[in-house]
Short mmCIF file of C-alpha atoms and ligand atoms in Angstrom, two decimals:
data_model
loop_
_atom_site.label_atom_id
_atom_site.label_comp_id
_atom_site.label_asym_id
_atom_site.label_seq_id
_atom_site.Cartn_x
_atom_site.Cartn_y
_atom_site.Cartn_z
CA MET A 142 -41.34 12.80 -15.86
CA PHE A 143 -37.99 12.03 -14.31
CA ASN A 144 -37.03 12.43 -10.67
CA ASP A 145 -33.71 13.78 -9.34
CA THR A 146 -32.29 10.28 -8.72
CA GLN A 147 -32.92 9.30 -12.30
CA ARG A 148 -31.52 12.57 -13.65
CA ASN A 149 -28.36 12.34 -11.52
CA TYR A 150 -27.89 8.74 -12.54
CA PHE A 151 -28.30 9.56 -16.24
CA LYS A 152 -25.55 12.19 -15.89
CA THR A 153 -23.03 9.48 -14.99
CA LEU A 154 -23.84 7.40 -18.08
CA LYS A 155 -22.46 7.47 -21.56
CA THR A 156 -25.13 8.81 -23.91
CA PRO A 157 -27.15 8.21 -25.99
CA PHE A 158 -29.18 5.35 -24.54
CA TYR A 159 -32.76 4.19 -24.28
CA TYR A 160 -34.20 4.32 -20.83
CA TYR A 161 -37.07 1.96 -20.04
CA ASP A 162 -39.26 2.66 -17.06
CA MET A 163 -40.37 -0.84 -16.13
CA GLU A 164 -42.95 0.48 -13.68
CA VAL A 165 -44.74 2.30 -16.52
CA LEU A 166 -44.68 -0.92 -18.53
CA ASN A 167 -45.91 -2.88 -15.51
CA GLN A 168 -48.83 -0.49 -14.97
CA THR A 169 -49.68 -0.51 -18.67
CA LEU A 170 -49.83 -4.32 -18.66
CA GLN A 171 -51.97 -4.30 -15.52
CA GLN A 172 -54.47 -1.94 -17.15
CA LEU A 173 -54.43 -3.93 -20.37
CA LYS A 174 -55.20 -7.14 -18.51
CA ALA A 175 -57.93 -5.43 -16.45
CA ALA A 176 -59.58 -4.02 -19.55
CA ALA A 177 -59.40 -7.06 -21.85
CA PRO A 178 -62.35 -9.42 -21.58
CA ALA A 179 -61.15 -12.76 -20.25
CA ASP A 180 -61.86 -14.52 -23.51
CA TYR A 181 -59.81 -12.10 -25.67
CA HIS A 182 -56.31 -13.32 -26.57
CA ILE A 183 -53.69 -10.59 -26.81
CA HIS A 184 -50.48 -11.22 -28.69
CA TYR A 185 -47.71 -8.71 -28.16
CA ALA A 186 -46.23 -7.51 -31.47
CA LEU A 187 -42.46 -8.07 -30.96
CA LYS A 188 -41.72 -5.74 -33.85
CA ALA A 189 -42.42 -2.77 -31.54
CA ASN A 190 -39.68 -3.69 -29.08
CA ALA A 191 -37.97 -7.07 -28.78
CA ASN A 192 -35.76 -6.22 -25.83
CA PRO A 193 -35.41 -9.37 -23.65
CA GLU A 194 -36.20 -7.56 -20.35
CA ILE A 195 -39.33 -6.07 -21.84
CA LEU A 196 -40.40 -9.38 -23.34
CA GLN A 197 -39.95 -11.10 -19.97
CA LEU A 198 -42.36 -8.76 -18.24
CA ILE A 199 -44.90 -9.02 -21.09
CA LYS A 200 -44.73 -12.80 -21.00
CA HIS A 201 -45.20 -12.69 -17.23
CA TYR A 202 -48.63 -11.13 -17.85
CA GLY A 203 -49.64 -14.08 -20.00
CA LEU A 204 -49.70 -12.41 -23.41
CA GLY A 205 -48.97 -14.37 -26.58
CA ALA A 206 -46.51 -13.27 -29.26
CA ASP A 207 -47.02 -11.81 -32.72
CA CYS A 208 -43.90 -12.28 -34.87
CA VAL A 209 -42.98 -11.10 -38.34
CA SER A 210 -39.65 -12.86 -38.90
CA GLY A 211 -37.98 -16.13 -38.06
CA ASN A 212 -35.70 -14.31 -35.63
CA GLU A 213 -38.69 -12.87 -33.82
CA VAL A 214 -40.16 -16.38 -33.56
CA LYS A 215 -36.81 -17.55 -32.11
CA ARG A 216 -36.71 -14.63 -29.66
CA ALA A 217 -40.27 -15.36 -28.57
CA LEU A 218 -39.43 -19.03 -28.00
CA GLU A 219 -36.21 -18.12 -26.12
CA THR A 220 -38.22 -15.78 -23.90
CA GLY A 221 -40.51 -18.66 -23.03
CA PHE A 222 -43.61 -17.84 -25.09
CA LYS A 223 -45.25 -21.17 -25.83
CA PRO A 224 -45.45 -22.18 -29.50
CA GLU A 225 -49.23 -22.39 -29.24
CA GLU A 226 -49.27 -18.69 -28.31
CA ILE A 227 -47.22 -17.55 -31.32
CA VAL A 228 -48.67 -16.09 -34.50
CA PHE A 229 -46.40 -15.52 -37.48
CA ALA A 230 -47.38 -12.77 -39.91
CA GLY A 231 -45.59 -11.03 -42.75
CA VAL A 232 -46.02 -10.56 -46.45
CA GLY A 233 -42.68 -12.15 -47.34
CA LYS A 234 -41.85 -15.13 -45.14
CA SER A 235 -38.79 -16.99 -46.41
CA ASP A 236 -38.69 -20.81 -46.71
CA ASP A 237 -36.34 -21.03 -43.70
CA GLU A 238 -38.69 -18.90 -41.62
CA ILE A 239 -41.69 -21.01 -42.57
CA LEU A 240 -39.76 -24.18 -41.73
CA LEU A 241 -38.88 -22.77 -38.30
CA GLY A 242 -42.57 -22.09 -37.60
CA LEU A 243 -43.51 -25.58 -38.80
CA GLU A 244 -40.81 -27.29 -36.72
CA ASN A 245 -42.08 -25.52 -33.63
CA ASP A 246 -45.77 -26.12 -34.31
CA ILE A 247 -46.70 -22.47 -33.81
CA PHE A 248 -50.35 -21.54 -33.27
CA CYS A 249 -50.91 -19.85 -36.61
CA PHE A 250 -49.36 -18.55 -39.85
CA ASN A 251 -51.15 -15.38 -40.98
CA VAL A 252 -51.06 -15.95 -44.73
CA GLU A 253 -51.10 -13.01 -47.11
CA SER A 254 -51.46 -14.47 -50.61
CA SER A 255 -52.46 -17.56 -52.61
CA HIS A 256 -48.84 -17.98 -53.65
CA GLU A 257 -47.77 -18.13 -49.99
CA LEU A 258 -50.48 -20.75 -49.35
CA LEU A 259 -49.01 -22.98 -52.08
CA VAL A 260 -45.47 -22.65 -50.72
CA LEU A 261 -46.59 -23.24 -47.14
CA ASN A 262 -48.49 -26.34 -48.18
CA GLN A 263 -45.46 -27.66 -50.10
CA LEU A 264 -43.12 -27.11 -47.14
CA ALA A 265 -45.61 -28.55 -44.65
CA THR A 266 -46.04 -31.65 -46.83
CA GLN A 267 -42.23 -32.12 -46.98
CA GLN A 268 -42.07 -31.90 -43.22
CA GLY A 269 -45.08 -34.15 -42.63
CA LYS A 270 -46.86 -31.34 -40.81
CA THR A 271 -50.16 -29.52 -41.05
CA ALA A 272 -49.91 -25.73 -40.88
CA SER A 273 -52.69 -23.86 -39.06
CA ILE A 274 -53.42 -20.67 -40.86
CA ALA A 275 -55.43 -17.49 -40.73
CA LEU A 276 -56.14 -15.68 -43.98
CA ARG A 277 -55.05 -12.09 -43.73
CA ILE A 278 -57.78 -10.20 -45.51
CA ASN A 279 -57.39 -6.64 -46.68
CA PRO A 280 -60.70 -5.09 -45.52
CA ASN A 281 -60.26 -1.78 -47.39
CA VAL A 282 -60.86 0.25 -44.23
CA ASP A 283 -59.03 3.56 -43.87
CA ALA A 284 -57.12 3.89 -40.58
CA TYR A 285 -56.62 7.68 -41.09
CA THR A 286 -52.97 7.48 -40.03
CA HIS A 287 -49.65 8.23 -41.76
CA LYS A 288 -49.58 6.67 -45.21
CA TYR A 289 -46.43 4.66 -44.43
CA ILE A 290 -48.24 2.87 -41.58
CA THR A 291 -51.60 2.37 -43.27
CA THR A 292 -52.01 -1.27 -44.22
CA GLY A 293 -55.71 -2.01 -44.76
CA LEU A 294 -56.33 -0.28 -48.09
CA GLU A 295 -56.49 -2.01 -51.44
CA GLU A 296 -53.44 -0.04 -52.61
CA ASN A 297 -51.33 -1.57 -49.76
CA LYS A 298 -49.25 -4.69 -50.31
CA PHE A 299 -50.79 -6.50 -47.34
CA GLY A 300 -53.39 -9.27 -47.28
CA ILE A 301 -55.79 -10.94 -49.64
CA ASN A 302 -58.44 -8.82 -51.34
CA PRO A 303 -62.05 -9.90 -50.72
CA TYR A 304 -62.63 -10.42 -54.48
CA GLU A 305 -59.99 -13.19 -54.40
CA LEU A 306 -61.73 -15.18 -51.67
CA ASP A 307 -63.71 -17.57 -53.90
CA ASP A 308 -60.51 -18.62 -55.66
CA ILE A 309 -58.66 -18.92 -52.33
CA LEU A 310 -61.40 -21.17 -50.89
CA SER A 311 -61.24 -23.45 -53.97
CA LEU A 312 -57.48 -23.58 -53.64
CA LEU A 313 -57.65 -24.38 -49.92
CA LYS A 314 -59.74 -27.49 -50.67
CA THR A 315 -56.81 -28.88 -52.65
CA LEU A 316 -54.13 -28.14 -50.02
CA LYS A 317 -54.00 -31.17 -47.75
CA ASN A 318 -51.44 -29.88 -45.29
CA ILE A 319 -53.14 -26.60 -44.49
CA ARG A 320 -55.84 -26.14 -41.89
CA LEU A 321 -57.90 -22.94 -41.99
CA SER A 322 -58.21 -21.77 -38.41
CA GLY A 323 -58.88 -18.05 -38.60
CA LEU A 324 -59.32 -14.72 -40.32
CA HIS A 325 -56.78 -11.95 -39.76
CA PHE A 326 -57.06 -8.18 -40.22
CA HIS A 327 -54.74 -5.30 -39.45
CA ILE A 328 -55.54 -1.83 -40.82
CA GLY A 329 -52.58 0.24 -39.67
CA SER A 330 -50.72 1.69 -36.73
CA GLN A 331 -50.96 4.77 -34.49
CA ILE A 332 -54.74 4.88 -34.90
CA THR A 333 -56.00 7.52 -32.50
CA SER A 334 -59.74 7.41 -33.22
CA LEU A 335 -61.92 4.39 -32.50
CA THR A 336 -64.05 4.98 -35.59
CA PRO A 337 -61.75 2.98 -37.95
CA TYR A 338 -62.11 0.04 -35.52
CA LYS A 339 -65.89 0.37 -35.62
CA ASN A 340 -65.69 0.33 -39.46
CA LEU A 341 -63.35 -2.66 -39.28
CA CYS A 342 -65.92 -4.56 -37.18
CA SER A 343 -68.59 -4.00 -39.88
CA ARG A 344 -66.31 -5.33 -42.59
CA VAL A 345 -65.19 -8.29 -40.43
CA ASN A 346 -68.83 -9.15 -39.75
CA GLU A 347 -69.56 -9.23 -43.52
CA ILE A 348 -66.50 -11.33 -44.28
CA ASN A 349 -67.17 -13.69 -41.39
CA GLN A 350 -70.74 -14.15 -42.70
CA PHE A 351 -69.40 -14.85 -46.19
CA PHE A 352 -67.30 -17.71 -44.77
CA ILE A 353 -70.20 -19.00 -42.64
CA HIS A 354 -72.40 -19.13 -45.77
CA LYS A 355 -69.72 -21.20 -47.43
CA GLY A 356 -69.94 -23.62 -44.52
CA LEU A 357 -66.75 -22.43 -42.90
CA THR A 358 -67.05 -21.06 -39.36
CA VAL A 359 -63.47 -20.17 -38.51
CA GLU A 360 -62.24 -20.77 -34.97
CA HIS A 361 -60.70 -17.39 -34.44
CA ILE A 362 -60.75 -13.82 -35.66
CA ASN A 363 -57.62 -11.74 -35.28
CA LEU A 364 -58.16 -7.98 -35.37
CA GLY A 365 -54.45 -7.04 -35.45
CA GLY A 366 -53.15 -4.06 -33.51
CA GLY A 367 -52.68 -0.39 -34.23
CA LEU A 368 -54.06 1.36 -31.18
CA GLY A 369 -52.39 4.80 -31.04
CA ILE A 370 -50.84 6.58 -28.10
CA ASN A 371 -50.62 10.24 -27.02
CA TYR A 372 -47.23 11.47 -28.22
CA LYS A 373 -48.07 15.05 -27.23
CA GLU A 374 -48.73 14.35 -23.54
CA PRO A 375 -46.69 11.35 -22.43
CA ASP A 376 -47.00 12.27 -18.75
CA THR A 377 -50.70 13.09 -18.58
CA GLU A 378 -51.72 10.12 -20.72
CA ALA A 379 -49.09 7.47 -20.10
CA ILE A 380 -51.54 4.64 -20.62
CA VAL A 381 -54.13 4.46 -23.40
CA ASP A 382 -57.77 3.79 -22.75
CA PHE A 383 -57.73 0.05 -23.38
CA ASP A 384 -61.24 -0.18 -21.96
CA ALA A 385 -62.76 2.02 -24.67
CA TYR A 386 -60.81 0.10 -27.32
CA PHE A 387 -62.08 -3.32 -26.27
CA GLN A 388 -65.63 -2.01 -25.81
CA VAL A 389 -65.78 -1.24 -29.56
CA PHE A 390 -65.20 -4.90 -30.36
CA LYS A 391 -67.56 -6.09 -27.61
CA LYS A 392 -70.22 -3.88 -29.07
CA PHE A 393 -69.75 -4.12 -32.80
CA LEU A 394 -68.19 -7.49 -33.54
CA ALA A 395 -70.79 -10.14 -34.34
CA LEU A 396 -69.31 -13.49 -33.48
CA HIS A 397 -70.61 -16.96 -34.09
CA PRO A 398 -70.73 -19.04 -30.89
CA GLY A 399 -67.33 -20.46 -30.09
CA GLN A 400 -65.32 -18.05 -32.23
CA ALA A 401 -62.28 -16.71 -30.37
CA VAL A 402 -60.96 -13.15 -30.68
CA HIS A 403 -57.28 -12.31 -30.95
CA PHE A 404 -55.36 -9.01 -31.06
CA GLU A 405 -51.80 -8.04 -31.87
CA LEU A 406 -50.89 -4.90 -29.94
CA GLY A 407 -47.42 -3.39 -29.98
CA ARG A 408 -47.09 0.38 -29.61
CA SER A 409 -49.85 0.86 -27.05
CA ILE A 410 -48.05 -1.51 -24.68
CA VAL A 411 -44.44 -0.33 -24.91
CA ALA A 412 -44.26 3.19 -26.37
CA GLN A 413 -44.64 5.24 -23.23
CA CYS A 414 -42.19 3.28 -21.08
CA GLY A 415 -39.22 4.27 -23.26
CA SER A 416 -37.28 7.52 -23.70
CA LEU A 417 -34.18 8.20 -25.70
CA ILE A 418 -31.71 10.11 -23.51
CA ALA A 419 -29.17 12.26 -25.32
CA ARG A 420 -26.61 14.95 -24.60
CA VAL A 421 -26.27 18.31 -26.23
CA LEU A 422 -22.96 18.39 -28.07
CA TYR A 423 -23.10 21.82 -29.66
CA ILE A 424 -25.29 24.85 -29.93
CA LYS A 425 -25.37 26.79 -33.18
CA ASN A 426 -27.28 30.03 -32.89
CA GLY A 427 -28.34 31.40 -36.25
CA ILE A 428 -30.37 34.45 -37.24
CA THR A 429 -33.58 32.51 -37.81
CA THR A 430 -32.81 29.12 -36.32
CA ASN A 431 -30.95 27.90 -33.26
CA PHE A 432 -29.71 24.36 -33.56
CA ALA A 433 -29.19 22.04 -30.60
CA ILE A 434 -26.95 19.29 -31.92
CA LEU A 435 -27.29 16.04 -29.96
CA ASP A 436 -25.21 12.92 -29.68
CA ALA A 437 -28.29 10.89 -30.72
CA GLY A 438 -29.66 10.94 -34.21
CA MET A 439 -31.87 9.15 -36.72
CA THR A 440 -29.64 6.10 -36.23
CA GLU A 441 -31.10 5.73 -32.70
CA LEU A 442 -34.64 6.97 -33.44
CA ILE A 443 -35.72 7.18 -37.08
CA ARG A 444 -39.43 7.92 -36.57
CA PRO A 445 -39.23 11.71 -37.00
CA ALA A 446 -37.13 11.36 -40.16
CA LEU A 447 -39.20 8.57 -41.67
CA TYR A 448 -42.78 9.47 -40.74
CA GLN A 449 -42.41 13.14 -39.69
CA ALA A 450 -43.43 11.75 -36.29
CA TYR A 451 -43.75 14.03 -33.32
CA HIS A 452 -41.95 13.12 -30.07
CA CYS A 453 -42.08 15.30 -27.02
CA ILE A 454 -38.59 16.60 -26.13
CA GLN A 455 -37.84 17.58 -22.55
CA SER A 456 -34.83 19.05 -20.83
CA LEU A 457 -33.49 16.96 -17.94
CA GLU A 458 -31.73 19.87 -16.28
CA PRO A 459 -33.13 21.11 -12.98
CA ALA A 460 -35.63 23.95 -13.51
CA VAL A 461 -34.32 27.41 -12.69
CA SER A 462 -36.77 30.18 -11.74
CA GLU A 463 -37.38 32.81 -14.42
CA GLU A 464 -35.68 30.55 -16.87
CA ARG A 465 -34.96 31.86 -20.35
CA THR A 466 -36.37 29.74 -23.09
CA ARG A 467 -35.40 29.52 -26.73
CA LYS A 468 -36.66 27.78 -29.82
CA TYR A 469 -34.36 25.09 -31.10
CA ASP A 470 -34.25 22.78 -34.03
CA VAL A 471 -33.17 19.65 -32.16
CA VAL A 472 -30.98 17.67 -34.54
CA GLY A 473 -28.63 14.70 -34.60
CA PRO A 474 -25.08 14.25 -35.90
CA ILE A 475 -25.95 12.19 -38.99
CA CYS A 476 -25.12 13.50 -42.44
CA GLU A 477 -28.75 13.85 -43.53
CA SER A 478 -30.95 16.90 -43.33
CA SER A 479 -33.85 14.71 -42.24
CA ASP A 480 -31.88 13.90 -39.06
CA CYS A 481 -34.03 16.24 -36.98
CA PHE A 482 -36.04 15.30 -33.88
CA GLY A 483 -38.10 18.46 -33.76
CA LYS A 484 -38.28 21.95 -35.24
CA ALA A 485 -38.72 25.14 -33.24
CA VAL A 486 -38.92 23.21 -29.96
CA VAL A 487 -39.28 25.57 -27.00
CA LEU A 488 -36.74 24.55 -24.33
CA PRO A 489 -34.89 26.19 -21.47
CA GLU A 490 -31.68 27.72 -22.80
CA LEU A 491 -29.40 24.80 -23.53
CA LYS A 492 -25.69 24.36 -22.95
CA ARG A 493 -23.17 21.77 -24.07
CA GLY A 494 -23.51 18.69 -21.85
CA ASN A 495 -27.21 19.21 -20.99
CA LEU A 496 -29.36 16.09 -21.13
CA LEU A 497 -32.56 15.81 -23.11
CA ALA A 498 -35.22 13.12 -23.11
CA ILE A 499 -37.04 12.24 -26.30
CA ARG A 500 -40.19 10.71 -24.98
CA SER A 501 -42.59 7.92 -26.05
CA ALA A 502 -39.77 6.11 -27.80
CA GLY A 503 -40.35 2.61 -26.40
CA ALA A 504 -42.08 1.38 -29.58
CA TYR A 505 -40.35 1.32 -32.96
CA GLY A 506 -37.32 3.14 -31.48
CA GLU A 507 -34.51 0.80 -30.52
CA VAL A 508 -35.73 -1.93 -32.87
CA MET A 509 -35.47 0.42 -35.86
CA SER A 510 -32.02 1.74 -34.94
CA SER A 511 -29.21 1.29 -37.43
CA ARG A 512 -25.43 1.50 -37.57
CA TYR A 513 -25.47 4.01 -40.50
CA ASN A 514 -22.29 6.13 -40.40
CA LEU A 515 -20.80 3.19 -38.43
CA ARG A 516 -22.43 4.45 -35.30
CA ASP A 517 -22.08 2.49 -32.06
CA GLU A 518 -24.69 -0.15 -31.15
CA THR A 519 -27.70 1.44 -29.46
CA ARG A 520 -27.65 0.86 -25.70
CA SER A 521 -30.39 0.56 -23.12
CA VAL A 522 -30.91 1.01 -19.39
CA TYR A 523 -33.86 -0.25 -17.33
CA SER A 524 -35.44 0.81 -14.09
CA GLN A 525 -37.30 -1.70 -12.01
CA LEU A 526 -39.57 -0.49 -9.27
CA GLY A 527 -37.29 2.36 -8.19
CA GLN A 528 -34.14 0.35 -8.66
CA ILE A 529 -31.99 0.92 -11.70
CA ASN A 530 -30.44 -2.01 -13.53
CA VAL A 531 -27.92 -1.21 -16.18
CA GLY A 532 -28.50 -3.19 -19.36
CA PHE A 533 -25.06 -2.77 -20.90
N1 LLP B 644 -50.05 -6.68 -36.51
C1 LLP B 644 -49.57 -6.43 -37.73
C2 LLP B 644 -49.92 -7.33 -38.83
C3 LLP B 644 -48.73 -5.32 -37.93
O1 LLP B 644 -48.27 -5.08 -39.16
C4 LLP B 644 -48.45 -4.45 -36.85
C5 LLP B 644 -47.58 -3.30 -37.03
C6 LLP B 644 -48.98 -4.78 -35.58
C7 LLP B 644 -49.80 -5.88 -35.45
C8 LLP B 644 -48.70 -3.92 -34.36
O2 LLP B 644 -49.21 -2.65 -34.54
P1 LLP B 644 -49.16 -1.57 -33.30
O3 LLP B 644 -50.14 -2.04 -32.26
O4 LLP B 644 -47.79 -1.54 -32.80
O5 LLP B 644 -49.59 -0.32 -33.96
N2 LLP B 644 -42.60 1.67 -37.50
C9 LLP B 644 -43.89 2.31 -37.50
C10 LLP B 644 -45.03 1.36 -37.14
C11 LLP B 644 -45.07 0.15 -38.05
C12 LLP B 644 -46.18 -0.78 -37.68
C13 LLP B 644 -46.02 -2.07 -38.43
N3 LLP B 644 -47.02 -3.02 -38.15
C14 LLP B 644 -43.85 3.49 -36.52
O6 LLP B 644 -42.81 3.74 -35.94
O7 LLP B 644 -44.82 4.19 -36.37
#
């Protein structure tokens, strides 16, 4: 929800822009820290939002970083995350990216294939380094989420399949510059039921036992991220139930003494603090469909076009009593029919110049923006404890 000061301020700004409510982020981080058992290590997944202001606050709360590119590793280091708090995942790390991780002695490479192990060992040998790794294992657990963000099924490109593990262990014995430190799992994103996590724990317990029987008790187990948020009700459920999430692992994960637990959360930390603010450019009233054409499009927020994702759309105009409402297809200016934020959205009657907020856009919004159609760079504005700092 936005107050009058915010709304009046937004009116003076050039749209579209992302607005980040730093107080929401602050409260989310407080609740995350309060819910996470003291011995759980949380790495923030930079891929969700790598905005420097946001990273600063997250670092302030003592989280580590989960990176999926060399540039994310650089950004994490620039922000002040310590190398020993950085994990580097990704199915296709380039040689340069691996070298960057090696040079900086990061905590862990999450390795996704035997081929990657060979290349990592070769590069580490060249550099006279030993790479700490976690094997990313594909647990074949269904996350029951959109198929584009499901990662833990055998058909997905991610991770090592359990039937390959004997060969991987034989290979590891021959790789002198690799040190096996952990096991890594990540089954998908926007997971709104805790059942897949319960199922994940069962699989992780079996796989952990398999390693223990082979005489390998790994130092850490990384359960990835994926905790989903409430896109329908961003105001009533601004912060997810981190407590319930961690309780699943407390209850169902069977650890060997001394094994550490790591997580890589992205969306659940940053999604609700961000909104995309846009202006209505034109109204096109048809017989069956009214279109509200905005100055923001799939170039600023691609999630609806790419995953048919729902985002709550709210008018930022002051409420008028006995207001007339209409149903609008809320669309952007991009030359693609998929450039639509929502169909048949019920809104107060809109006029040119009205402001709309597309909510829950703090995760995978700005980071996935593009300059397609040679659009302007996406801009952002932050609020900090009632004060508004302009970020551009
Ligand atoms: N760890 C790994 C290995 C991942 O692949 C991901 C997300 C995360 C952690 C963080 O997941 P989170 O807690 O944010 O769900 N662009 C899509 C989401 C892609 C997620 C990619 N991986 C979207 O907008 O829904």
